[in-house]
Coordinates of C-alpha atoms in Angstrom, one line a residue:
X187 CA -54.7 -4.5 8.6
X188 CA -54.5 -7.1 11.3
X189 CA -50.8 -8.3 11.3
X190 CA -52.0 -11.9 11.8
X191 CA -54.2 -11.9 8.8
X192 CA -51.9 -10.8 6.1
X193 CA -48.3 -10.6 4.9
X194 CA -46.7 -7.2 5.3
X195 CA -43.4 -6.3 3.5
X196 CA -41.8 -5.3 6.8
X197 CA -42.0 -7.1 10.2
X198 CA -43.6 -4.3 12.2
X199 CA -45.0 -5.2 15.6
X200 CA -48.6 -4.3 16.3
X201 CA -49.5 -1.8 19.0
X202 CA -50.4 -4.6 21.5
X203 CA -46.9 -6.3 21.1
X204 CA -45.2 -3.0 21.5
X205 CA -47.3 -2.0 24.5
X206 CA -46.7 -5.2 26.3
X207 CA -43.0 -5.0 25.9
X208 CA -43.0 -1.4 26.9
X209 CA -44.9 -2.1 30.0
X210 CA -42.3 -4.8 31.0
X211 CA -39.5 -2.3 30.4
X212 CA -41.2 0.3 32.5
X213 CA -41.6 -2.2 35.4
X214 CA -38.0 -3.3 35.1
X215 CA -36.9 0.4 35.3
X216 CA -39.1 1.1 38.3
X217 CA -38.0 -2.0 40.2
X218 CA -34.3 -2.5 39.4
X219 CA -33.7 -4.9 42.3
X220 CA -36.8 -7.0 41.7
X221 CA -37.3 -10.3 39.9
X222 CA -40.4 -9.9 37.6
X223 CA -42.9 -12.7 37.8
X224 CA -45.7 -12.1 35.2
X225 CA -43.8 -12.2 31.9
X226 CA -45.0 -15.2 30.0
X227 CA -48.4 -13.7 29.2
X228 CA -46.5 -11.8 26.5
X229 CA -45.5 -15.1 24.9
X230 CA -48.5 -15.4 22.6
X231 CA -49.3 -16.0 18.9
X232 CA -48.8 -12.3 18.0
X233 CA -45.3 -12.1 19.5
X234 CA -44.3 -15.4 17.8
X235 CA -45.7 -14.1 14.5
X236 CA -43.4 -11.1 14.8
X237 CA -40.5 -13.2 15.9
X238 CA -41.0 -15.4 12.8
X239 CA -40.7 -12.4 10.6
X240 CA -37.3 -11.7 12.1
X241 CA -35.9 -15.2 11.3
X242 CA -33.6 -15.3 8.3
X243 CA -35.4 -17.2 5.5
X244 CA -32.2 -18.3 3.9
X245 CA -30.5 -19.7 7.0
X246 CA -29.3 -23.3 7.2
X247 CA -31.7 -25.9 8.3
X248 CA -31.6 -27.6 11.7
X249 CA -31.7 -31.3 12.7
X250 CA -35.3 -31.7 11.4
X251 CA -34.4 -30.5 7.9
X252 CA -37.3 -28.1 7.8
X253 CA -36.8 -24.9 5.8
X254 CA -38.1 -21.5 6.7
X255 CA -40.5 -21.7 3.7
X256 CA -41.9 -25.0 4.9
X257 CA -42.4 -23.6 8.4
X258 CA -44.7 -21.0 6.9
X259 CA -47.2 -23.6 5.8
X260 CA -50.0 -23.7 8.4
X261 CA -48.1 -21.0 10.2
X262 CA -50.8 -19.9 12.7
X263 CA -51.4 -23.5 13.8
X264 CA -47.7 -24.0 14.3
X265 CA -47.4 -20.8 16.4
X266 CA -50.4 -21.8 18.5
X267 CA -48.8 -25.2 19.2
X268 CA -45.5 -23.6 20.2
X269 CA -47.4 -21.2 22.6
X270 CA -49.3 -24.1 24.1
X271 CA -46.2 -26.3 24.5
X272 CA -44.2 -23.4 26.1
X273 CA -46.9 -22.5 28.6
X274 CA -47.7 -26.1 29.5
X275 CA -44.0 -27.1 29.9
X276 CA -44.2 -29.8 27.2
X277 CA -41.9 -28.1 24.7
X278 CA -38.9 -30.2 23.9
X279 CA -35.8 -28.2 22.8
X280 CA -34.4 -30.2 19.8
X281 CA -30.6 -30.7 19.5
X282 CA -28.7 -28.2 17.5
X283 CA -26.7 -29.2 14.5
X284 CA -23.1 -28.2 15.0
X285 CA -20.7 -27.0 12.3
X286 CA -17.4 -25.2 12.5
X287 CA -16.5 -21.8 11.0
X288 CA -13.0 -20.2 10.7
X289 CA -11.8 -18.1 13.5
X290 CA -8.9 -15.7 13.0
X291 CA -5.9 -16.8 11.0
X292 CA -4.5 -20.3 10.6
X293 CA -6.6 -23.4 11.1
X294 CA -8.4 -22.2 14.3
X295 CA -12.2 -22.6 14.2
X296 CA -15.1 -22.0 16.5
X297 CA -18.3 -24.1 16.8
X298 CA -21.6 -22.8 15.5
X299 CA -24.9 -24.5 16.4
X300 CA -27.8 -24.4 14.0
X301 CA -31.3 -24.7 15.7
X302 CA -34.5 -25.6 14.0
X303 CA -36.8 -22.9 12.6
X304 CA -39.4 -23.4 15.4
X305 CA -36.6 -23.1 18.0
X306 CA -35.4 -19.9 16.4
X307 CA -38.9 -18.4 16.5
X308 CA -39.5 -19.3 20.1
X309 CA -36.0 -18.1 21.1
X310 CA -36.5 -14.8 19.3
X311 CA -39.8 -14.2 21.1
X312 CA -38.2 -14.9 24.5
X313 CA -35.3 -12.6 23.7
X314 CA -37.7 -9.8 23.0
X315 CA -39.2 -10.2 26.4
X316 CA -35.8 -10.5 28.2
X317 CA -34.4 -7.5 26.3
X318 CA -37.2 -5.3 27.7
X319 CA -35.8 -6.1 31.2
X320 CA -32.1 -6.1 30.7
X321 CA -31.9 -3.0 28.5
X322 CA -32.8 -1.2 31.7
X323 CA -29.9 -2.9 33.5
X324 CA -27.0 -3.0 31.1
X325 CA -24.3 -0.5 31.7
X326 CA -23.3 2.2 29.1
X327 CA -20.0 0.4 28.4
X328 CA -21.9 -2.7 27.1
X329 CA -22.4 -2.5 23.3
X330 CA -22.5 -6.1 21.9
X331 CA -25.7 -7.4 20.3
X332 CA -27.9 -4.6 21.7
X333 CA -30.4 -2.5 19.9
X334 CA -29.1 0.8 18.5
X335 CA -25.6 0.0 19.6
X336 CA -22.8 -1.0 17.3
X337 CA -19.1 -1.9 17.3
X338 CA -18.4 1.6 15.9
X339 CA -20.1 3.2 18.8
X340 CA -17.9 1.2 21.1
X341 CA -14.8 2.3 19.2
X342 CA -15.8 5.9 19.2
X343 CA -16.6 5.9 22.9
X344 CA -13.2 4.4 23.7
X345 CA -11.4 6.8 21.3
X346 CA -13.2 9.8 22.8
X347 CA -12.2 8.8 26.4
X348 CA -8.6 8.2 25.5
X349 CA -8.4 11.4 23.5
X350 CA -9.9 13.4 26.3
X351 CA -7.6 11.9 29.0
X352 CA -4.5 12.2 26.9
X353 CA -4.3 8.4 26.7
X354 CA -3.5 6.2 29.7
X355 CA -3.0 2.6 30.3
X356 CA -5.1 0.0 28.5
X357 CA -5.8 -3.5 29.6
X358 CA -6.5 -5.5 26.5
X359 CA -8.3 -8.7 27.7
X360 CA -8.9 -12.0 25.9
X361 CA -11.3 -14.5 27.4
X362 CA -10.5 -18.1 26.4
X363 CA -13.5 -19.9 24.7
X364 CA -16.0 -17.7 26.5
X365 CA -19.3 -18.9 24.9
X366 CA -18.3 -22.5 25.4
X367 CA -17.4 -22.2 29.1
X368 CA -20.3 -20.2 30.6
X369 CA -21.3 -22.0 33.8
X370 CA -25.0 -23.0 33.7
X371 CA -25.4 -22.9 37.4
X372 CA -24.1 -19.3 37.8
X373 CA -26.1 -18.3 34.7
X374 CA -29.4 -19.6 36.2
X375 CA -28.7 -17.7 39.4
X376 CA -28.0 -14.5 37.5
X377 CA -31.3 -14.9 35.6
X378 CA -33.3 -15.4 38.8
X379 CA -32.2 -12.0 40.0
X380 CA -34.5 -10.4 37.4
X381 CA -36.7 -13.2 36.0
X382 CA -39.1 -15.1 38.3
X383 CA -41.4 -16.4 35.6
X384 CA -41.3 -20.2 35.6
X385 CA -42.3 -20.5 31.9
X386 CA -39.3 -18.5 30.7
X387 CA -36.8 -20.0 33.1
X388 CA -38.0 -23.5 32.1
X389 CA -37.5 -22.7 28.4
X390 CA -34.0 -21.3 28.9
X391 CA -33.1 -24.3 31.0
X392 CA -34.2 -26.6 28.1
X393 CA -32.1 -24.7 25.6
X394 CA -29.1 -24.9 27.9
X395 CA -29.5 -28.6 28.2
X396 CA -30.4 -29.2 24.5
X397 CA -28.1 -31.8 22.9
X398 CA -25.6 -31.1 20.1
X399 CA -25.6 -33.3 17.0
X400 CA -22.1 -33.5 15.4
X401 CA -21.3 -36.0 12.7
X402 CA -24.1 -38.2 13.8
X403 CA -23.1 -38.3 17.4
X404 CA -25.4 -36.6 20.0
X405 CA -23.8 -35.1 23.1
X406 CA -25.1 -33.0 26.0
X407 CA -22.7 -30.2 27.1
X408 CA -22.9 -29.1 30.7
X409 CA -21.5 -25.6 30.1
X410 CA -21.7 -22.9 27.4
X411 CA -24.6 -21.2 25.7
X412 CA -26.6 -22.6 22.7
X413 CA -24.4 -21.1 20.0
X414 CA -26.2 -20.3 16.8
X415 CA -29.4 -19.6 18.7
X416 CA -30.5 -16.0 18.9
X417 CA -30.7 -16.3 22.7
X418 CA -27.0 -17.1 23.0
X419 CA -25.7 -13.5 22.7
X420 CA -28.2 -12.2 25.2
X421 CA -27.4 -14.9 27.8
X422 CA -23.7 -14.2 27.2
X423 CA -24.3 -10.5 27.8
X424 CA -26.2 -11.2 31.0
X425 CA -23.4 -13.4 32.3
X426 CA -20.7 -10.8 31.8
X427 CA -23.0 -8.0 33.0
X428 CA -22.9 -9.6 36.5
X429 CA -19.4 -11.1 36.4
X430 CA -17.7 -8.0 34.9
X431 CA -19.7 -4.9 34.3
X432 CA -21.5 -4.6 37.7
X433 CA -18.5 -5.7 39.6
X434 CA -16.2 -3.2 37.9
X435 CA -18.6 -0.2 38.1
X436 CA -20.0 -0.8 41.6
X437 CA -17.1 -2.5 43.5
X438 CA -13.8 -1.8 41.7
X439 CA -14.2 1.6 40.2
X440 CA -15.0 3.5 43.4
X441 CA -11.7 2.2 45.0
X442 CA -9.4 3.4 42.1
X443 CA -7.1 6.4 42.5
X444 CA -7.8 7.7 39.0
X445 CA -10.5 7.5 36.3
X446 CA -11.3 4.4 34.4
X447 CA -13.6 3.1 31.6
X448 CA -14.8 -0.3 30.5
X449 CA -15.9 -0.8 26.9
X450 CA -17.3 -4.3 26.1
X451 CA -18.7 -5.8 22.9
X452 CA -20.0 -9.3 23.9
X453 CA -16.8 -11.1 25.2
X454 CA -14.4 -8.7 23.6
X455 CA -13.5 -5.9 26.0
X456 CA -10.8 -3.4 27.0
X457 CA -10.3 -1.3 30.2
X458 CA -8.7 2.1 30.2
X459 CA -7.1 3.8 33.2
X460 CA -5.5 7.1 33.9
X461 CA -3.2 5.6 36.6
X462 CA -0.8 2.7 35.9
X463 CA -1.2 1.4 39.5
X464 CA -5.0 1.1 38.9
X465 CA -4.4 -0.9 35.7
X466 CA -1.9 -3.2 37.4
X467 CA -4.4 -3.8 40.2
X468 CA -7.2 -4.6 37.8
X469 CA -4.9 -7.0 35.9
X470 CA -4.3 -8.9 39.2
X471 CA -8.0 -9.0 40.2
X472 CA -9.4 -10.0 36.9
X473 CA -8.0 -13.5 36.7
X474 CA -9.3 -14.7 40.1
X475 CA -12.7 -13.0 39.5
X476 CA -13.2 -14.8 36.2
X477 CA -11.9 -18.0 37.6
X478 CA -14.6 -18.0 40.3
X479 CA -17.2 -18.1 37.6
X480 CA -15.6 -20.7 35.4
X481 CA -14.0 -18.4 32.9
X482 CA -10.3 -18.2 31.9
X483 CA -8.3 -15.1 30.9
X484 CA -5.9 -16.0 28.1
X485 CA -2.4 -15.3 29.6
X486 CA -0.7 -14.8 26.3
X487 CA -3.3 -12.6 24.6
X488 CA -4.1 -10.4 27.6
X489 CA -1.7 -7.5 28.0
X490 CA -1.3 -4.1 29.6
X491 CA -0.5 -1.4 27.1
X492 CA 1.0 2.1 27.9
X493 CA -1.1 4.3 25.6
X494 CA -0.1 7.8 26.6
X495 CA -0.2 10.7 24.1
X496 CA 3.2 11.1 22.5
X497 CA 5.2 14.0 24.1
X498 CA 2.8 14.2 27.0
X499 CA 5.2 12.9 29.6
X500 CA 7.9 14.8 31.4
X501 CA 10.4 12.0 31.6
X502 CA 13.5 12.0 29.4
X503 CA 13.6 9.3 26.8
X504 CA 9.9 8.6 26.9
X505 CA 9.0 5.4 25.1
X506 CA 6.8 5.4 22.0
X507 CA 3.2 4.7 23.0
X508 CA 2.0 1.2 22.4
X509 CA -0.9 0.1 20.2
X510 CA -3.7 -2.5 20.8
X511 CA -6.4 -4.2 18.8
X512 CA -10.1 -4.0 19.5
X513 CA -13.0 -5.2 17.3
X514 CA -10.8 -5.7 14.3
X515 CA -9.0 -2.4 14.5
X516 CA -5.6 -1.3 15.8
X517 CA -5.9 1.9 17.9
X518 CA -2.9 4.1 17.8
X519 CA -1.8 7.8 18.2
X520 CA -1.5 9.8 15.0
X521 CA -1.3 13.3 13.8
X522 CA -4.3 15.4 12.7
X523 CA -4.3 17.6 9.7
X524 CA -3.6 20.5 12.0
X525 CA -0.6 18.8 13.5
X526 CA -2.1 17.7 16.8
X527 CA -2.3 14.2 18.3
X528 CA -5.5 12.1 18.2
X529 CA -6.4 8.5 18.6
X530 CA -6.8 6.8 15.2
X531 CA -8.0 3.4 14.0
X532 CA -6.7 1.3 11.2
X533 CA -7.6 -2.2 10.2
X534 CA -5.7 -4.8 12.2
X535 CA -3.0 -6.5 10.2
X536 CA -4.5 -9.9 11.1
X537 CA -7.9 -8.9 9.7
X538 CA -6.3 -7.8 6.4
X539 CA -4.5 -11.1 6.1
X540 CA -7.7 -13.0 7.0
X541 CA -9.8 -11.2 4.5
X542 CA -7.3 -11.6 1.6
X543 CA -6.7 -15.3 2.6
X544 CA -10.5 -16.1 2.5
X545 CA -11.0 -14.3 -0.8
X546 CA -8.0 -16.1 -2.2
X547 CA -9.6 -19.4 -1.2
X548 CA -12.9 -18.4 -2.8
X549 CA -11.2 -17.3 -6.0
X550 CA -9.4 -20.7 -6.2
X551 CA -12.6 -22.7 -5.8
X552 CA -14.6 -20.5 -8.2
X553 CA -11.9 -19.6 -10.8
X554 CA -13.7 -21.4 -13.6
X555 CA -17.0 -19.6 -13.1
X556 CA -18.2 -16.8 -15.4
X557 CA -16.2 -13.6 -14.9
X558 CA -19.2 -11.3 -14.4
X559 CA -20.5 -13.6 -11.6
X560 CA -17.0 -13.7 -10.0
X561 CA -16.8 -9.9 -10.1
X562 CA -20.3 -9.5 -8.6
X563 CA -19.4 -11.8 -5.6
X564 CA -16.1 -10.2 -5.1
X565 CA -17.7 -6.8 -5.0
X566 CA -20.2 -7.9 -2.4
X567 CA -17.3 -9.1 -0.3
X568 CA -15.4 -5.8 -0.8
X569 CA -18.5 -3.7 0.0
X570 CA -19.0 -5.6 3.2
X571 CA -15.4 -5.0 4.2
X572 CA -15.6 -1.3 3.3
X573 CA -18.9 -0.9 5.2
X574 CA -17.3 -2.1 8.4
X575 CA -13.7 -0.9 8.1
X576 CA -14.3 2.3 6.2
X577 CA -13.5 4.7 9.0
X578 CA -11.8 8.1 8.7
X579 CA -8.1 7.8 8.4
X580 CA -8.2 4.1 7.4
X581 CA -8.1 4.5 3.6
X582 CA -4.6 3.0 3.3
X583 CA -5.7 -0.2 5.0
X584 CA -8.7 -0.4 2.7
X585 CA -6.5 0.0 -0.3
X586 CA -4.3 -2.8 0.9
X587 CA -7.3 -5.1 0.8
X588 CA -8.3 -3.8 -2.6
X589 CA -4.8 -4.4 -4.0
X590 CA -4.7 -7.8 -2.4
X591 CA -8.0 -8.9 -3.9
X592 CA -6.9 -7.7 -7.4
X593 CA -3.7 -9.7 -7.0
X594 CA -5.4 -13.0 -6.0
X595 CA -8.2 -12.6 -8.6
X596 CA -5.6 -12.2 -11.3
X597 CA -3.6 -15.1 -9.9
X598 CA -6.5 -17.6 -10.1
X599 CA -7.8 -16.3 -13.5
X600 CA -4.3 -17.0 -14.8
X601 CA -4.8 -20.6 -13.7
X602 CA -8.0 -21.3 -15.5
X603 CA -6.1 -23.1 -18.2
X604 CA -2.6 -23.9 -19.4
X605 CA -2.7 -21.3 -22.1
X606 CA -3.8 -18.5 -19.7
X607 CA -0.7 -19.1 -17.6
X608 CA 1.3 -17.5 -20.3
X609 CA -1.1 -15.2 -22.1
X610 CA -3.0 -13.7 -19.2
X611 CA -0.7 -10.8 -18.3
X612 CA -1.3 -7.8 -16.1
X613 CA -2.1 -5.8 -19.2
X614 CA -4.9 -8.3 -20.2
X615 CA -6.1 -8.4 -16.6
X616 CA -6.4 -4.6 -16.6
X617 CA -8.4 -4.8 -19.9
X618 CA -10.7 -7.3 -18.3
X619 CA -11.0 -5.2 -15.2
X620 CA -12.0 -2.2 -17.2
X621 CA -15.1 -4.1 -18.3
X622 CA -15.7 -5.8 -14.9
X623 CA -14.3 -3.3 -12.3
X624 CA -13.8 -4.2 -8.7
X625 CA -15.3 -1.9 -6.0
X626 CA -12.7 0.7 -5.0
X627 CA -12.2 1.7 -1.3
X628 CA -14.6 4.1 0.3
X629 CA -14.8 5.7 3.7
X630 CA -18.3 5.1 5.0
X631 CA -18.2 5.6 8.8
X632 CA -17.4 9.1 10.1
X633 CA -16.5 10.2 13.6
X634 CA -13.5 12.4 14.2
X635 CA -11.9 14.3 17.1
X636 CA -9.6 16.4 14.8

């Protein structure tokens, strides 16, 4: 069946889409120092059709109020119009609607932009073209928002290196407001090193300059990536690829006395060193390097951690090895079942508090809803938590979340009425829970060095 003439259940690209992208990837691999010129010929109706299938149908609407379902009406005409406007340079990137979502604990939030459906489709198509190029360039330590790479792979690579080297010295880095402070001028220069197609560069420039609509006021930021758009993570990856990854691998690493590793997931990264002097030197170099490209290292959240295997040093009175957080986990040394030492992961305490706090807030707002519906939603939240944090050796942390959710659910069911404040005891809650059980902890992700 022609993919443009019918609806398939899965968004599979046709051979022609796959072949075009594969050809770009082959050229990028063959010419690693060359900016590719002929790219926009791939930006056609077929690619946009596939990109449309990848857009979430239940996502929030942009400034035009158009839903994904409405966009499907007269789809091929819409796609043809987008293709024409992109190639002719008449496409106008609409403003993104800005909202704020919680970040970490407390009242801290981060901005999230919501593009229109048409903008999402066009961005997704451009991302597919750019990924064909940059997947050939990105270093092994880069894991964030890439195909067939996950946060767990980043964790396992880091754990494996630390375990093999007997630990070392870890530079735990925090970049202050990374996505909001990316310099447009530097980003354009980086893109031109690999992309010389005017159509794509012009589209990216329009997305960078697109306005932001917030509480009825329209502004035009002169830095940062279009957050909420699917192109934002890729542009952020490209920026740090040049600012950090290439610099570290090609300039810094060859000058070090010992071995080192960089593991990065988007803007969240750590560096491991076998020699303390190398770690100290990198600590001193990192601030000026980032500052030159408009980025700021958070002085209070960036720290150097001694992470040597316990008992591995020869000095008397050796200090207990430190711990550090990465991708929501705390990495620490722990005993294996056979009594040896290995690098383990447990859910960071801040993530446990954040999860329970958010579920507590949800239970408060929905305490009068039907109990079966509450239980179904709570189980979806618990399964999502277990799916990410369910790593070997982390059962105790999962059980802390499970017990915390039971506690807050019981608390807000108790407050459904005045009578329930007295009558809804733990015995009654356990009777209710036997009919509407919460999902119990499960280990789902498995890599071990034991």
